[in-house]
Amino acid sequence: MKNKKIKRIVKRVVLTLLVSAVGIVTAGGVYSEKVFDDISSNVVRLHVIANSNSEYDQQLKLKVRDAVVEYSGEALKNCESQQDVLLLLERDMENIKSVAEDCLKREGSGYEARVSVGKCEFPAKSYGKYCFPDGEYQALRIEIGGAEGRNWWCVLFPPLCYISENAVSVSSDAEQRMRENLSEEAFDTVNGEMKNDMNENEISEKSGINNGIKVSYKFKIVEFFKKITKFFN
């Protein structure tokens, strides 16, 4: 009789724990999705893919990136929302393609550049102190030649492409644009903190985040529940 009572209690405890775990995962997944939607619906990324991983092709990729960022920075300076940026990019794709191909020609390359605007999958990345979760973002995508080399990823809007992945500071203008275009919750999620030890200024191969950055706890929550959601999907 006593053993049966103990078994009933254990079953109830286990069931309660399972229900609680499902509730936590569900609530965490909903929160993570909402915050990520807040982030992804207010930024536009840049994705440049090199022809190959040769030293020449990788340097060429960076020169194309610089040319496109310089051109787009001027073209997009009056844009106030993701929608503004996407509409302008759609209208301006031929000019952007010309900018990329003119750069390739100046470098003596016979590669073509293919330009498109749409959703692309991005890994978690940091720019200055800002850390963006992995996931699908609206992006300007530039493929060079066979597009079989390593990628360059950055944030075109708000303008963080001027900030390298290894940067340890962010301009006040970039900070202001981030605050203006992201909700408070989304901003708190991507807004990291630079560590005191600047010698840790390297990108982690595992996470894609600068080791010199202490990411926000909200970023960790979003990344954790995104991984759980992906696992069960």
mmCIF file with all atom_site columns, C-alpha atoms in Angstrom:
data_model
loop_
_atom_site.group_PDB
_atom_site.id
_atom_site.type_symbol
_atom_site.label_atom_id
_atom_site.label_alt_id
_atom_site.label_comp_id
_atom_site.label_asym_id
_atom_site.label_entity_id
_atom_site.label_seq_id
_atom_site.pdbx_PDB_ins_code
_atom_site.Cartn_x
_atom_site.Cartn_y
_atom_site.Cartn_z
_atom_site.occupancy
_atom_site.B_iso_or_equiv
_atom_site.pdbx_formal_charge
_atom_site.auth_seq_id
_atom_site.auth_comp_id
_atom_site.auth_asym_id
_atom_site.auth_atom_id
_atom_site.pdbx_PDB_model_num
ATOM 1   C CA . MET A 1 1   ? 0.000  0.000  0.000   1.00 0.00 ? 1   MET A CA 1
ATOM 2   C CA . LYS A 1 2   ? 2.778  2.360  0.966   1.00 0.00 ? 2   LYS A CA 1
ATOM 3   C CA . ASN A 1 3   ? 4.745  1.564  -2.241  1.00 0.00 ? 3   ASN A CA 1
ATOM 4   C CA . LYS A 1 4   ? 1.691  2.316  -4.407  1.00 0.00 ? 4   LYS A CA 1
ATOM 5   C CA . LYS A 1 5   ? 1.271  5.669  -2.681  1.00 0.00 ? 5   LYS A CA 1
ATOM 6   C CA . ILE A 1 6   ? 4.941  6.523  -3.276  1.00 0.00 ? 6   ILE A CA 1
ATOM 7   C CA . LYS A 1 7   ? 4.624  5.536  -6.963  1.00 0.00 ? 7   LYS A CA 1
ATOM 8   C CA . ARG A 1 8   ? 1.557  7.784  -7.354  1.00 0.00 ? 8   ARG A CA 1
ATOM 9   C CA . ILE A 1 9   ? 3.432  10.697 -5.800  1.00 0.00 ? 9   ILE A CA 1
ATOM 10  C CA . VAL A 1 10  ? 6.478  10.100 -8.049  1.00 0.00 ? 10  VAL A CA 1
ATOM 11  C CA . LYS A 1 11  ? 4.236  9.945  -11.134 1.00 0.00 ? 11  LYS A CA 1
ATOM 12  C CA . ARG A 1 12  ? 2.552  13.207 -10.193 1.00 0.00 ? 12  ARG A CA 1
ATOM 13  C CA . VAL A 1 13  ? 5.905  14.893 -9.586  1.00 0.00 ? 13  VAL A CA 1
ATOM 14  C CA . VAL A 1 14  ? 7.277  13.649 -12.913 1.00 0.00 ? 14  VAL A CA 1
ATOM 15  C CA . LEU A 1 15  ? 4.111  14.710 -14.747 1.00 0.00 ? 15  LEU A CA 1
ATOM 16  C CA . THR A 1 16  ? 4.235  18.136 -13.099 1.00 0.00 ? 16  THR A CA 1
ATOM 17  C CA . LEU A 1 17  ? 7.879  18.554 -14.086 1.00 0.00 ? 17  LEU A CA 1
ATOM 18  C CA . LEU A 1 18  ? 7.152  17.503 -17.682 1.00 0.00 ? 18  LEU A CA 1
ATOM 19  C CA . VAL A 1 19  ? 4.205  19.871 -17.975 1.00 0.00 ? 19  VAL A CA 1
ATOM 20  C CA . SER A 1 20  ? 6.319  22.678 -16.473 1.00 0.00 ? 20  SER A CA 1
ATOM 21  C CA . ALA A 1 21  ? 9.184  21.933 -18.876 1.00 0.00 ? 21  ALA A CA 1
ATOM 22  C CA . VAL A 1 22  ? 6.827  21.987 -21.876 1.00 0.00 ? 22  VAL A CA 1
ATOM 23  C CA . GLY A 1 23  ? 5.365  25.258 -20.631 1.00 0.00 ? 23  GLY A CA 1
ATOM 24  C CA . ILE A 1 24  ? 8.797  26.840 -20.198 1.00 0.00 ? 24  ILE A CA 1
ATOM 25  C CA . VAL A 1 25  ? 9.967  25.691 -23.640 1.00 0.00 ? 25  VAL A CA 1
ATOM 26  C CA . THR A 1 26  ? 6.749  26.927 -25.266 1.00 0.00 ? 26  THR A CA 1
ATOM 27  C CA . ALA A 1 27  ? 6.869  30.301 -23.510 1.00 0.00 ? 27  ALA A CA 1
ATOM 28  C CA . GLY A 1 28  ? 10.589 30.640 -24.238 1.00 0.00 ? 28  GLY A CA 1
ATOM 29  C CA . GLY A 1 29  ? 10.024 29.778 -27.886 1.00 0.00 ? 29  GLY A CA 1
ATOM 30  C CA . VAL A 1 30  ? 7.258  32.378 -28.204 1.00 0.00 ? 30  VAL A CA 1
ATOM 31  C CA . TYR A 1 31  ? 9.442  35.028 -26.530 1.00 0.00 ? 31  TYR A CA 1
ATOM 32  C CA . SER A 1 32  ? 12.453 34.142 -28.680 1.00 0.00 ? 32  SER A CA 1
ATOM 33  C CA . GLU A 1 33  ? 10.414 34.276 -31.880 1.00 0.00 ? 33  GLU A CA 1
ATOM 34  C CA . LYS A 1 34  ? 8.854  37.619 -30.963 1.00 0.00 ? 34  LYS A CA 1
ATOM 35  C CA . VAL A 1 35  ? 12.185 39.250 -30.135 1.00 0.00 ? 35  VAL A CA 1
ATOM 36  C CA . PHE A 1 36  ? 13.872 37.852 -33.236 1.00 0.00 ? 36  PHE A CA 1
ATOM 37  C CA . ASP A 1 37  ? 10.981 39.109 -35.380 1.00 0.00 ? 37  ASP A CA 1
ATOM 38  C CA . ASP A 1 38  ? 11.445 42.552 -33.813 1.00 0.00 ? 38  ASP A CA 1
ATOM 39  C CA . ILE A 1 39  ? 15.120 42.452 -34.808 1.00 0.00 ? 39  ILE A CA 1
ATOM 40  C CA . SER A 1 40  ? 14.836 40.905 -38.271 1.00 0.00 ? 40  SER A CA 1
ATOM 41  C CA . SER A 1 41  ? 11.920 43.139 -39.323 1.00 0.00 ? 41  SER A CA 1
ATOM 42  C CA . ASN A 1 42  ? 13.932 46.281 -38.657 1.00 0.00 ? 42  ASN A CA 1
ATOM 43  C CA . VAL A 1 43  ? 17.325 45.539 -40.196 1.00 0.00 ? 43  VAL A CA 1
ATOM 44  C CA . VAL A 1 44  ? 18.697 44.782 -43.659 1.00 0.00 ? 44  VAL A CA 1
ATOM 45  C CA . ARG A 1 45  ? 21.848 42.695 -43.979 1.00 0.00 ? 45  ARG A CA 1
ATOM 46  C CA . LEU A 1 46  ? 24.546 42.505 -46.655 1.00 0.00 ? 46  LEU A CA 1
ATOM 47  C CA . HIS A 1 47  ? 25.776 39.138 -47.890 1.00 0.00 ? 47  HIS A CA 1
ATOM 48  C CA . VAL A 1 48  ? 28.757 39.004 -50.262 1.00 0.00 ? 48  VAL A CA 1
ATOM 49  C CA . ILE A 1 49  ? 29.985 35.631 -51.532 1.00 0.00 ? 49  ILE A CA 1
ATOM 50  C CA . ALA A 1 50  ? 33.457 35.270 -53.075 1.00 0.00 ? 50  ALA A CA 1
ATOM 51  C CA . ASN A 1 51  ? 34.162 33.259 -56.212 1.00 0.00 ? 51  ASN A CA 1
ATOM 52  C CA . SER A 1 52  ? 36.470 30.940 -54.254 1.00 0.00 ? 52  SER A CA 1
ATOM 53  C CA . ASN A 1 53  ? 38.641 30.814 -51.147 1.00 0.00 ? 53  ASN A CA 1
ATOM 54  C CA . SER A 1 54  ? 41.828 31.785 -52.962 1.00 0.00 ? 54  SER A CA 1
ATOM 55  C CA . GLU A 1 55  ? 43.650 34.801 -51.533 1.00 0.00 ? 55  GLU A CA 1
ATOM 56  C CA . TYR A 1 56  ? 42.957 36.787 -54.711 1.00 0.00 ? 56  TYR A CA 1
ATOM 57  C CA . ASP A 1 57  ? 39.219 36.027 -54.704 1.00 0.00 ? 57  ASP A CA 1
ATOM 58  C CA . GLN A 1 58  ? 38.874 36.784 -51.004 1.00 0.00 ? 58  GLN A CA 1
ATOM 59  C CA . GLN A 1 59  ? 40.580 40.165 -51.407 1.00 0.00 ? 59  GLN A CA 1
ATOM 60  C CA . LEU A 1 60  ? 38.383 40.834 -54.419 1.00 0.00 ? 60  LEU A CA 1
ATOM 61  C CA . LYS A 1 61  ? 35.309 40.109 -52.305 1.00 0.00 ? 61  LYS A CA 1
ATOM 62  C CA . LEU A 1 62  ? 36.378 42.744 -49.765 1.00 0.00 ? 62  LEU A CA 1
ATOM 63  C CA . LYS A 1 63  ? 36.937 45.347 -52.477 1.00 0.00 ? 63  LYS A CA 1
ATOM 64  C CA . VAL A 1 64  ? 33.489 44.688 -53.932 1.00 0.00 ? 64  VAL A CA 1
ATOM 65  C CA . ARG A 1 65  ? 32.065 44.935 -50.423 1.00 0.00 ? 65  ARG A CA 1
ATOM 66  C CA . ASP A 1 66  ? 33.767 48.302 -49.853 1.00 0.00 ? 66  ASP A CA 1
ATOM 67  C CA . ALA A 1 67  ? 32.502 49.676 -53.175 1.00 0.00 ? 67  ALA A CA 1
ATOM 68  C CA . VAL A 1 68  ? 28.936 48.547 -52.540 1.00 0.00 ? 68  VAL A CA 1
ATOM 69  C CA . VAL A 1 69  ? 28.907 49.759 -48.915 1.00 0.00 ? 69  VAL A CA 1
ATOM 70  C CA . GLU A 1 70  ? 30.224 53.173 -49.983 1.00 0.00 ? 70  GLU A CA 1
ATOM 71  C CA . TYR A 1 71  ? 27.602 53.474 -52.721 1.00 0.00 ? 71  TYR A CA 1
ATOM 72  C CA . SER A 1 72  ? 24.700 52.144 -50.651 1.00 0.00 ? 72  SER A CA 1
ATOM 73  C CA . GLY A 1 73  ? 25.649 54.225 -47.619 1.00 0.00 ? 73  GLY A CA 1
ATOM 74  C CA . GLU A 1 74  ? 25.059 57.378 -49.639 1.00 0.00 ? 74  GLU A CA 1
ATOM 75  C CA . ALA A 1 75  ? 21.933 56.009 -51.331 1.00 0.00 ? 75  ALA A CA 1
ATOM 76  C CA . LEU A 1 76  ? 20.342 54.796 -48.082 1.00 0.00 ? 76  LEU A CA 1
ATOM 77  C CA . LYS A 1 77  ? 21.245 57.687 -45.782 1.00 0.00 ? 77  LYS A CA 1
ATOM 78  C CA . ASN A 1 78  ? 17.705 59.109 -45.846 1.00 0.00 ? 78  ASN A CA 1
ATOM 79  C CA . CYS A 1 79  ? 15.945 55.773 -45.316 1.00 0.00 ? 79  CYS A CA 1
ATOM 80  C CA . GLU A 1 80  ? 14.106 55.495 -42.014 1.00 0.00 ? 80  GLU A CA 1
ATOM 81  C CA . SER A 1 81  ? 12.788 51.923 -42.074 1.00 0.00 ? 81  SER A CA 1
ATOM 82  C CA . GLN A 1 82  ? 13.454 48.453 -43.429 1.00 0.00 ? 82  GLN A CA 1
ATOM 83  C CA . GLN A 1 83  ? 10.663 48.952 -45.965 1.00 0.00 ? 83  GLN A CA 1
ATOM 84  C CA . ASP A 1 84  ? 12.283 52.168 -47.232 1.00 0.00 ? 84  ASP A CA 1
ATOM 85  C CA . VAL A 1 85  ? 15.589 50.341 -47.684 1.00 0.00 ? 85  VAL A CA 1
ATOM 86  C CA . LEU A 1 86  ? 14.097 47.318 -49.462 1.00 0.00 ? 86  LEU A CA 1
ATOM 87  C CA . LEU A 1 87  ? 12.106 49.481 -51.885 1.00 0.00 ? 87  LEU A CA 1
ATOM 88  C CA . LEU A 1 88  ? 15.195 51.535 -52.727 1.00 0.00 ? 88  LEU A CA 1
ATOM 89  C CA . LEU A 1 89  ? 17.379 48.435 -53.173 1.00 0.00 ? 89  LEU A CA 1
ATOM 90  C CA . GLU A 1 90  ? 14.800 46.830 -55.472 1.00 0.00 ? 90  GLU A CA 1
ATOM 91  C CA . ARG A 1 91  ? 14.739 49.951 -57.638 1.00 0.00 ? 91  ARG A CA 1
ATOM 92  C CA . ASP A 1 92  ? 18.504 50.363 -57.528 1.00 0.00 ? 92  ASP A CA 1
ATOM 93  C CA . MET A 1 93  ? 19.685 46.785 -58.175 1.00 0.00 ? 93  MET A CA 1
ATOM 94  C CA . GLU A 1 94  ? 21.043 47.529 -61.651 1.00 0.00 ? 94  GLU A CA 1
ATOM 95  C CA . ASN A 1 95  ? 23.140 50.396 -60.305 1.00 0.00 ? 95  ASN A CA 1
ATOM 96  C CA . ILE A 1 96  ? 24.419 48.219 -57.463 1.00 0.00 ? 96  ILE A CA 1
ATOM 97  C CA . LYS A 1 97  ? 25.297 45.509 -59.978 1.00 0.00 ? 97  LYS A CA 1
ATOM 98  C CA . SER A 1 98  ? 27.187 48.110 -62.030 1.00 0.00 ? 98  SER A CA 1
ATOM 99  C CA . VAL A 1 99  ? 29.087 49.282 -58.940 1.00 0.00 ? 99  VAL A CA 1
ATOM 100 C CA . ALA A 1 100 ? 30.123 45.698 -58.165 1.00 0.00 ? 100 ALA A CA 1
ATOM 101 C CA . GLU A 1 101 ? 31.107 44.857 -61.727 1.00 0.00 ? 101 GLU A CA 1
ATOM 102 C CA . ASP A 1 102 ? 32.971 48.139 -62.242 1.00 0.00 ? 102 ASP A CA 1
ATOM 103 C CA . CYS A 1 103 ? 35.005 47.248 -59.157 1.00 0.00 ? 103 CYS A CA 1
ATOM 104 C CA . LEU A 1 104 ? 35.727 43.788 -60.585 1.00 0.00 ? 104 LEU A CA 1
ATOM 105 C CA . LYS A 1 105 ? 36.836 45.289 -63.905 1.00 0.00 ? 105 LYS A CA 1
ATOM 106 C CA . ARG A 1 106 ? 39.145 47.791 -62.182 1.00 0.00 ? 106 ARG A CA 1
ATOM 107 C CA . GLU A 1 107 ? 40.833 44.863 -60.462 1.00 0.00 ? 107 GLU A CA 1
ATOM 108 C CA . GLY A 1 108 ? 41.291 43.084 -63.792 1.00 0.00 ? 108 GLY A CA 1
ATOM 109 C CA . SER A 1 109 ? 38.741 40.374 -63.013 1.00 0.00 ? 109 SER A CA 1
ATOM 110 C CA . GLY A 1 110 ? 36.455 38.800 -65.599 1.00 0.00 ? 110 GLY A CA 1
ATOM 111 C CA . TYR A 1 111 ? 33.943 37.629 -62.978 1.00 0.00 ? 111 TYR A CA 1
ATOM 112 C CA . GLU A 1 112 ? 30.314 38.637 -63.176 1.00 0.00 ? 112 GLU A CA 1
ATOM 113 C CA . ALA A 1 113 ? 28.336 39.844 -60.168 1.00 0.00 ? 113 ALA A CA 1
ATOM 114 C CA . ARG A 1 114 ? 24.783 38.709 -59.471 1.00 0.00 ? 114 ARG A CA 1
ATOM 115 C CA . VAL A 1 115 ? 22.693 40.951 -57.234 1.00 0.00 ? 115 VAL A CA 1
ATOM 116 C CA . SER A 1 116 ? 19.437 40.062 -55.497 1.00 0.00 ? 116 SER A CA 1
ATOM 117 C CA . VAL A 1 117 ? 17.305 41.199 -52.578 1.00 0.00 ? 117 VAL A CA 1
ATOM 118 C CA . GLY A 1 118 ? 15.464 38.737 -50.364 1.00 0.00 ? 118 GLY A CA 1
ATOM 119 C CA . LYS A 1 119 ? 15.640 36.564 -47.267 1.00 0.00 ? 119 LYS A CA 1
ATOM 120 C CA . CYS A 1 120 ? 18.958 34.877 -46.492 1.00 0.00 ? 120 CYS A CA 1
ATOM 121 C CA . GLU A 1 121 ? 20.066 32.658 -43.621 1.00 0.00 ? 121 GLU A CA 1
ATOM 122 C CA . PHE A 1 122 ? 22.706 34.310 -41.426 1.00 0.00 ? 122 PHE A CA 1
ATOM 123 C CA . PRO A 1 123 ? 24.800 32.845 -38.596 1.00 0.00 ? 123 PRO A CA 1
ATOM 124 C CA . ALA A 1 124 ? 25.125 34.667 -35.269 1.00 0.00 ? 124 ALA A CA 1
ATOM 125 C CA . LYS A 1 125 ? 27.504 37.592 -35.782 1.00 0.00 ? 125 LYS A CA 1
ATOM 126 C CA . SER A 1 126 ? 28.850 40.575 -33.865 1.00 0.00 ? 126 SER A CA 1
ATOM 127 C CA . TYR A 1 127 ? 29.640 44.070 -35.159 1.00 0.00 ? 127 TYR A CA 1
ATOM 128 C CA . GLY A 1 128 ? 31.292 46.276 -32.590 1.00 0.00 ? 128 GLY A CA 1
ATOM 129 C CA . LYS A 1 129 ? 29.365 45.497 -29.409 1.00 0.00 ? 129 LYS A CA 1
ATOM 130 C CA . TYR A 1 130 ? 26.184 44.497 -31.264 1.00 0.00 ? 130 TYR A CA 1
ATOM 131 C CA . CYS A 1 131 ? 25.384 40.794 -31.536 1.00 0.00 ? 131 CYS A CA 1
ATOM 132 C CA . PHE A 1 132 ? 22.766 39.525 -33.963 1.00 0.00 ? 132 PHE A CA 1
ATOM 133 C CA . PRO A 1 133 ? 21.150 36.089 -33.518 1.00 0.00 ? 133 PRO A CA 1
ATOM 134 C CA . ASP A 1 134 ? 21.292 33.539 -36.310 1.00 0.00 ? 134 ASP A CA 1
ATOM 135 C CA . GLY A 1 135 ? 18.250 33.260 -38.567 1.00 0.00 ? 135 GLY A CA 1
ATOM 136 C CA . GLU A 1 136 ? 16.643 34.596 -41.728 1.00 0.00 ? 136 GLU A CA 1
ATOM 137 C CA . TYR A 1 137 ? 17.090 38.290 -42.514 1.00 0.00 ? 137 TYR A CA 1
ATOM 138 C CA . GLN A 1 138 ? 16.157 40.497 -45.442 1.00 0.00 ? 138 GLN A CA 1
ATOM 139 C CA . ALA A 1 139 ? 19.410 41.095 -47.272 1.00 0.00 ? 139 ALA A CA 1
ATOM 140 C CA . LEU A 1 140 ? 21.186 42.502 -50.278 1.00 0.00 ? 140 LEU A CA 1
ATOM 141 C CA . ARG A 1 141 ? 23.028 39.493 -51.693 1.00 0.00 ? 141 ARG A CA 1
ATOM 142 C CA . ILE A 1 142 ? 25.988 39.765 -54.055 1.00 0.00 ? 142 ILE A CA 1
ATOM 143 C CA . GLU A 1 143 ? 27.453 36.639 -55.642 1.00 0.00 ? 143 GLU A CA 1
ATOM 144 C CA . ILE A 1 144 ? 30.810 36.954 -57.366 1.00 0.00 ? 144 ILE A CA 1
ATOM 145 C CA . GLY A 1 145 ? 31.700 34.516 -60.153 1.00 0.00 ? 145 GLY A CA 1
ATOM 146 C CA . GLY A 1 146 ? 30.978 30.944 -59.096 1.00 0.00 ? 146 GLY A CA 1
ATOM 147 C CA . ALA A 1 147 ? 30.099 32.111 -55.562 1.00 0.00 ? 147 ALA A CA 1
ATOM 148 C CA . GLU A 1 148 ? 31.810 29.105 -53.945 1.00 0.00 ? 148 GLU A CA 1
ATOM 149 C CA . GLY A 1 149 ? 34.051 30.980 -51.505 1.00 0.00 ? 149 GLY A CA 1
ATOM 150 C CA . ARG A 1 150 ? 33.687 32.269 -47.963 1.00 0.00 ? 150 ARG A CA 1
ATOM 151 C CA . ASN A 1 151 ? 31.014 34.839 -47.178 1.00 0.00 ? 151 ASN A CA 1
ATOM 152 C CA . TRP A 1 152 ? 31.071 38.347 -45.857 1.00 0.00 ? 152 TRP A CA 1
ATOM 153 C CA . TRP A 1 153 ? 28.142 39.219 -43.587 1.00 0.00 ? 153 TRP A CA 1
ATOM 154 C CA . CYS A 1 154 ? 27.220 42.602 -42.153 1.00 0.00 ? 154 CYS A CA 1
ATOM 155 C CA . VAL A 1 155 ? 24.344 44.945 -41.322 1.00 0.00 ? 155 VAL A CA 1
ATOM 156 C CA . LEU A 1 156 ? 23.536 47.406 -44.091 1.00 0.00 ? 156 LEU A CA 1
ATOM 157 C CA . PHE A 1 157 ? 20.699 49.098 -42.199 1.00 0.00 ? 157 PHE A CA 1
ATOM 158 C CA . PRO A 1 158 ? 21.091 50.471 -39.579 1.00 0.00 ? 158 PRO A CA 1
ATOM 159 C CA . PRO A 1 159 ? 24.578 51.167 -40.970 1.00 0.00 ? 159 PRO A CA 1
ATOM 160 C CA . LEU A 1 160 ? 27.027 48.814 -39.235 1.00 0.00 ? 160 LEU A CA 1
ATOM 161 C CA . CYS A 1 161 ? 28.947 47.686 -42.333 1.00 0.00 ? 161 CYS A CA 1
ATOM 162 C CA . TYR A 1 162 ? 31.565 50.315 -41.528 1.00 0.00 ? 162 TYR A CA 1
ATOM 163 C CA . ILE A 1 163 ? 32.306 48.370 -38.353 1.00 0.00 ? 163 ILE A CA 1
ATOM 164 C CA . SER A 1 164 ? 34.519 45.301 -38.710 1.00 0.00 ? 164 SER A CA 1
ATOM 165 C CA . GLU A 1 165 ? 33.751 42.057 -36.902 1.00 0.00 ? 165 GLU A CA 1
ATOM 166 C CA . ASN A 1 166 ? 36.837 42.706 -34.753 1.00 0.00 ? 166 ASN A CA 1
ATOM 167 C CA . ALA A 1 167 ? 35.943 46.281 -33.860 1.00 0.00 ? 167 ALA A CA 1
ATOM 168 C CA . VAL A 1 168 ? 35.840 47.288 -30.197 1.00 0.00 ? 168 VAL A CA 1
ATOM 169 C CA . SER A 1 169 ? 33.884 50.527 -30.556 1.00 0.00 ? 169 SER A CA 1
ATOM 170 C CA . VAL A 1 170 ? 30.732 51.852 -32.226 1.00 0.00 ? 170 VAL A CA 1
ATOM 171 C CA . SER A 1 171 ? 30.152 55.428 -33.393 1.00 0.00 ? 171 SER A CA 1
ATOM 172 C CA . SER A 1 172 ? 27.519 57.512 -31.638 1.00 0.00 ? 172 SER A CA 1
ATOM 173 C CA . ASP A 1 173 ? 25.664 57.828 -34.968 1.00 0.00 ? 173 ASP A CA 1
ATOM 174 C CA . ALA A 1 174 ? 25.463 54.034 -35.378 1.00 0.00 ? 174 ALA A CA 1
ATOM 175 C CA . GLU A 1 175 ? 24.306 53.715 -31.755 1.00 0.00 ? 175 GLU A CA 1
ATOM 176 C CA . GLN A 1 176 ? 21.571 56.313 -32.308 1.00 0.00 ? 176 GLN A CA 1
ATOM 177 C CA . ARG A 1 177 ? 20.355 54.643 -35.508 1.00 0.00 ? 177 ARG A CA 1
ATOM 178 C CA . MET A 1 178 ? 20.198 51.292 -33.728 1.00 0.00 ? 178 MET A CA 1
ATOM 179 C CA . ARG A 1 179 ? 18.085 52.780 -30.928 1.00 0.00 ? 179 ARG A CA 1
ATOM 180 C CA . GLU A 1 180 ? 15.776 54.519 -33.385 1.00 0.00 ? 180 GLU A CA 1
ATOM 181 C CA . ASN A 1 181 ? 15.105 51.457 -35.517 1.00 0.00 ? 181 ASN A CA 1
ATOM 182 C CA . LEU A 1 182 ? 14.812 48.677 -32.937 1.00 0.00 ? 182 LEU A CA 1
ATOM 183 C CA . SER A 1 183 ? 12.264 48.218 -30.180 1.00 0.00 ? 183 SER A CA 1
ATOM 184 C CA . GLU A 1 184 ? 13.620 48.549 -26.638 1.00 0.00 ? 184 GLU A CA 1
ATOM 185 C CA . GLU A 1 185 ? 13.478 44.772 -26.151 1.00 0.00 ? 185 GLU A CA 1
ATOM 186 C CA . ALA A 1 186 ? 15.233 44.082 -29.462 1.00 0.00 ? 186 ALA A CA 1
ATOM 187 C CA . PHE A 1 187 ? 17.898 46.710 -28.753 1.00 0.00 ? 187 PHE A CA 1
ATOM 188 C CA . ASP A 1 188 ? 18.577 45.274 -25.299 1.00 0.00 ? 188 ASP A CA 1
ATOM 189 C CA . THR A 1 189 ? 18.976 41.831 -26.906 1.00 0.00 ? 189 THR A CA 1
ATOM 190 C CA . VAL A 1 190 ? 21.595 42.815 -29.494 1.00 0.00 ? 190 VAL A CA 1
ATOM 191 C CA . ASN A 1 191 ? 23.373 45.370 -27.313 1.00 0.00 ? 191 ASN A CA 1
ATOM 192 C CA . GLY A 1 192 ? 26.411 43.650 -25.800 1.00 0.00 ? 192 GLY A CA 1
ATOM 193 C CA . GLU A 1 193 ? 29.162 44.941 -23.539 1.00 0.00 ? 193 GLU A CA 1
ATOM 194 C CA . MET A 1 194 ? 32.862 45.117 -24.316 1.00 0.00 ? 194 MET A CA 1
ATOM 195 C CA . LYS A 1 195 ? 34.995 43.134 -21.864 1.00 0.00 ? 195 LYS A CA 1
ATOM 196 C CA . ASN A 1 196 ? 37.866 44.812 -20.045 1.00 0.00 ? 196 ASN A CA 1
ATOM 197 C CA . ASP A 1 197 ? 40.388 42.448 -21.651 1.00 0.00 ? 197 ASP A CA 1
ATOM 198 C CA . MET A 1 198 ? 40.757 43.768 -25.197 1.00 0.00 ? 198 MET A CA 1
ATOM 199 C CA . ASN A 1 199 ? 43.208 40.950 -25.965 1.00 0.00 ? 199 ASN A CA 1
ATOM 200 C CA . GLU A 1 200 ? 40.166 38.707 -26.423 1.00 0.00 ? 200 GLU A CA 1
ATOM 201 C CA . ASN A 1 201 ? 39.357 40.592 -29.615 1.00 0.00 ? 201 ASN A CA 1
ATOM 202 C CA . GLU A 1 202 ? 38.874 37.546 -31.845 1.00 0.00 ? 202 GLU A CA 1
ATOM 203 C CA . ILE A 1 203 ? 35.837 35.954 -33.477 1.00 0.00 ? 203 ILE A CA 1
ATOM 204 C CA . SER A 1 204 ? 34.786 32.651 -31.946 1.00 0.00 ? 204 SER A CA 1
ATOM 205 C CA . GLU A 1 205 ? 34.567 29.951 -34.641 1.00 0.00 ? 205 GLU A CA 1
ATOM 206 C CA . LYS A 1 206 ? 31.897 28.204 -32.583 1.00 0.00 ? 206 LYS A CA 1
ATOM 207 C CA . SER A 1 207 ? 29.516 31.119 -32.029 1.00 0.00 ? 207 SER A CA 1
ATOM 208 C CA . GLY A 1 208 ? 30.530 33.742 -34.601 1.00 0.00 ? 208 GLY A CA 1
ATOM 209 C CA . ILE A 1 209 ? 30.656 36.298 -31.773 1.00 0.00 ? 209 ILE A CA 1
ATOM 210 C CA . ASN A 1 210 ? 33.670 38.414 -30.863 1.00 0.00 ? 210 ASN A CA 1
ATOM 211 C CA . ASN A 1 211 ? 35.268 36.892 -27.745 1.00 0.00 ? 211 ASN A CA 1
ATOM 212 C CA . GLY A 1 212 ? 35.832 40.416 -26.443 1.00 0.00 ? 212 GLY A CA 1
ATOM 213 C CA . ILE A 1 213 ? 32.065 40.954 -26.115 1.00 0.00 ? 213 ILE A CA 1
ATOM 214 C CA . LYS A 1 214 ? 29.886 39.988 -23.189 1.00 0.00 ? 214 LYS A CA 1
ATOM 215 C CA . VAL A 1 215 ? 26.530 39.265 -24.840 1.00 0.00 ? 215 VAL A CA 1
ATOM 216 C CA . SER A 1 216 ? 23.295 40.250 -23.087 1.00 0.00 ? 216 SER A CA 1
ATOM 217 C CA . TYR A 1 217 ? 21.363 37.594 -21.168 1.00 0.00 ? 217 TYR A CA 1
ATOM 218 C CA . LYS A 1 218 ? 18.430 38.278 -23.504 1.00 0.00 ? 218 LYS A CA 1
ATOM 219 C CA . PHE A 1 219 ? 20.622 37.363 -26.485 1.00 0.00 ? 219 PHE A CA 1
ATOM 220 C CA . LYS A 1 220 ? 21.517 34.092 -24.756 1.00 0.00 ? 220 LYS A CA 1
ATOM 221 C CA . ILE A 1 221 ? 17.829 33.357 -24.133 1.00 0.00 ? 221 ILE A CA 1
ATOM 222 C CA . VAL A 1 222 ? 16.897 34.025 -27.762 1.00 0.00 ? 222 VAL A CA 1
ATOM 223 C CA . GLU A 1 223 ? 19.756 31.874 -29.096 1.00 0.00 ? 223 GLU A CA 1
ATOM 224 C CA . PHE A 1 224 ? 18.987 29.038 -26.645 1.00 0.00 ? 224 PHE A CA 1
ATOM 225 C CA . PHE A 1 225 ? 15.310 28.778 -27.509 1.00 0.00 ? 225 PHE A CA 1
ATOM 226 C CA . LYS A 1 226 ? 15.956 29.205 -31.233 1.00 0.00 ? 226 LYS A CA 1
ATOM 227 C CA . LYS A 1 227 ? 18.249 26.156 -31.051 1.00 0.00 ? 227 LYS A CA 1
ATOM 228 C CA . ILE A 1 228 ? 15.633 24.161 -29.149 1.00 0.00 ? 228 ILE A CA 1
ATOM 229 C CA . THR A 1 229 ? 12.951 25.118 -31.681 1.00 0.00 ? 229 THR A CA 1
ATOM 230 C CA . LYS A 1 230 ? 15.227 24.098 -34.575 1.00 0.00 ? 230 LYS A CA 1
ATOM 231 C CA . PHE A 1 231 ? 15.982 20.772 -32.857 1.00 0.00 ? 231 PHE A CA 1
ATOM 232 C CA . PHE A 1 232 ? 12.297 19.828 -32.542 1.00 0.00 ? 232 PHE A CA 1
ATOM 233 C CA . ASN A 1 233 ? 11.477 21.077 -36.032 1.00 0.00 ? 233 ASN A CA 1
#
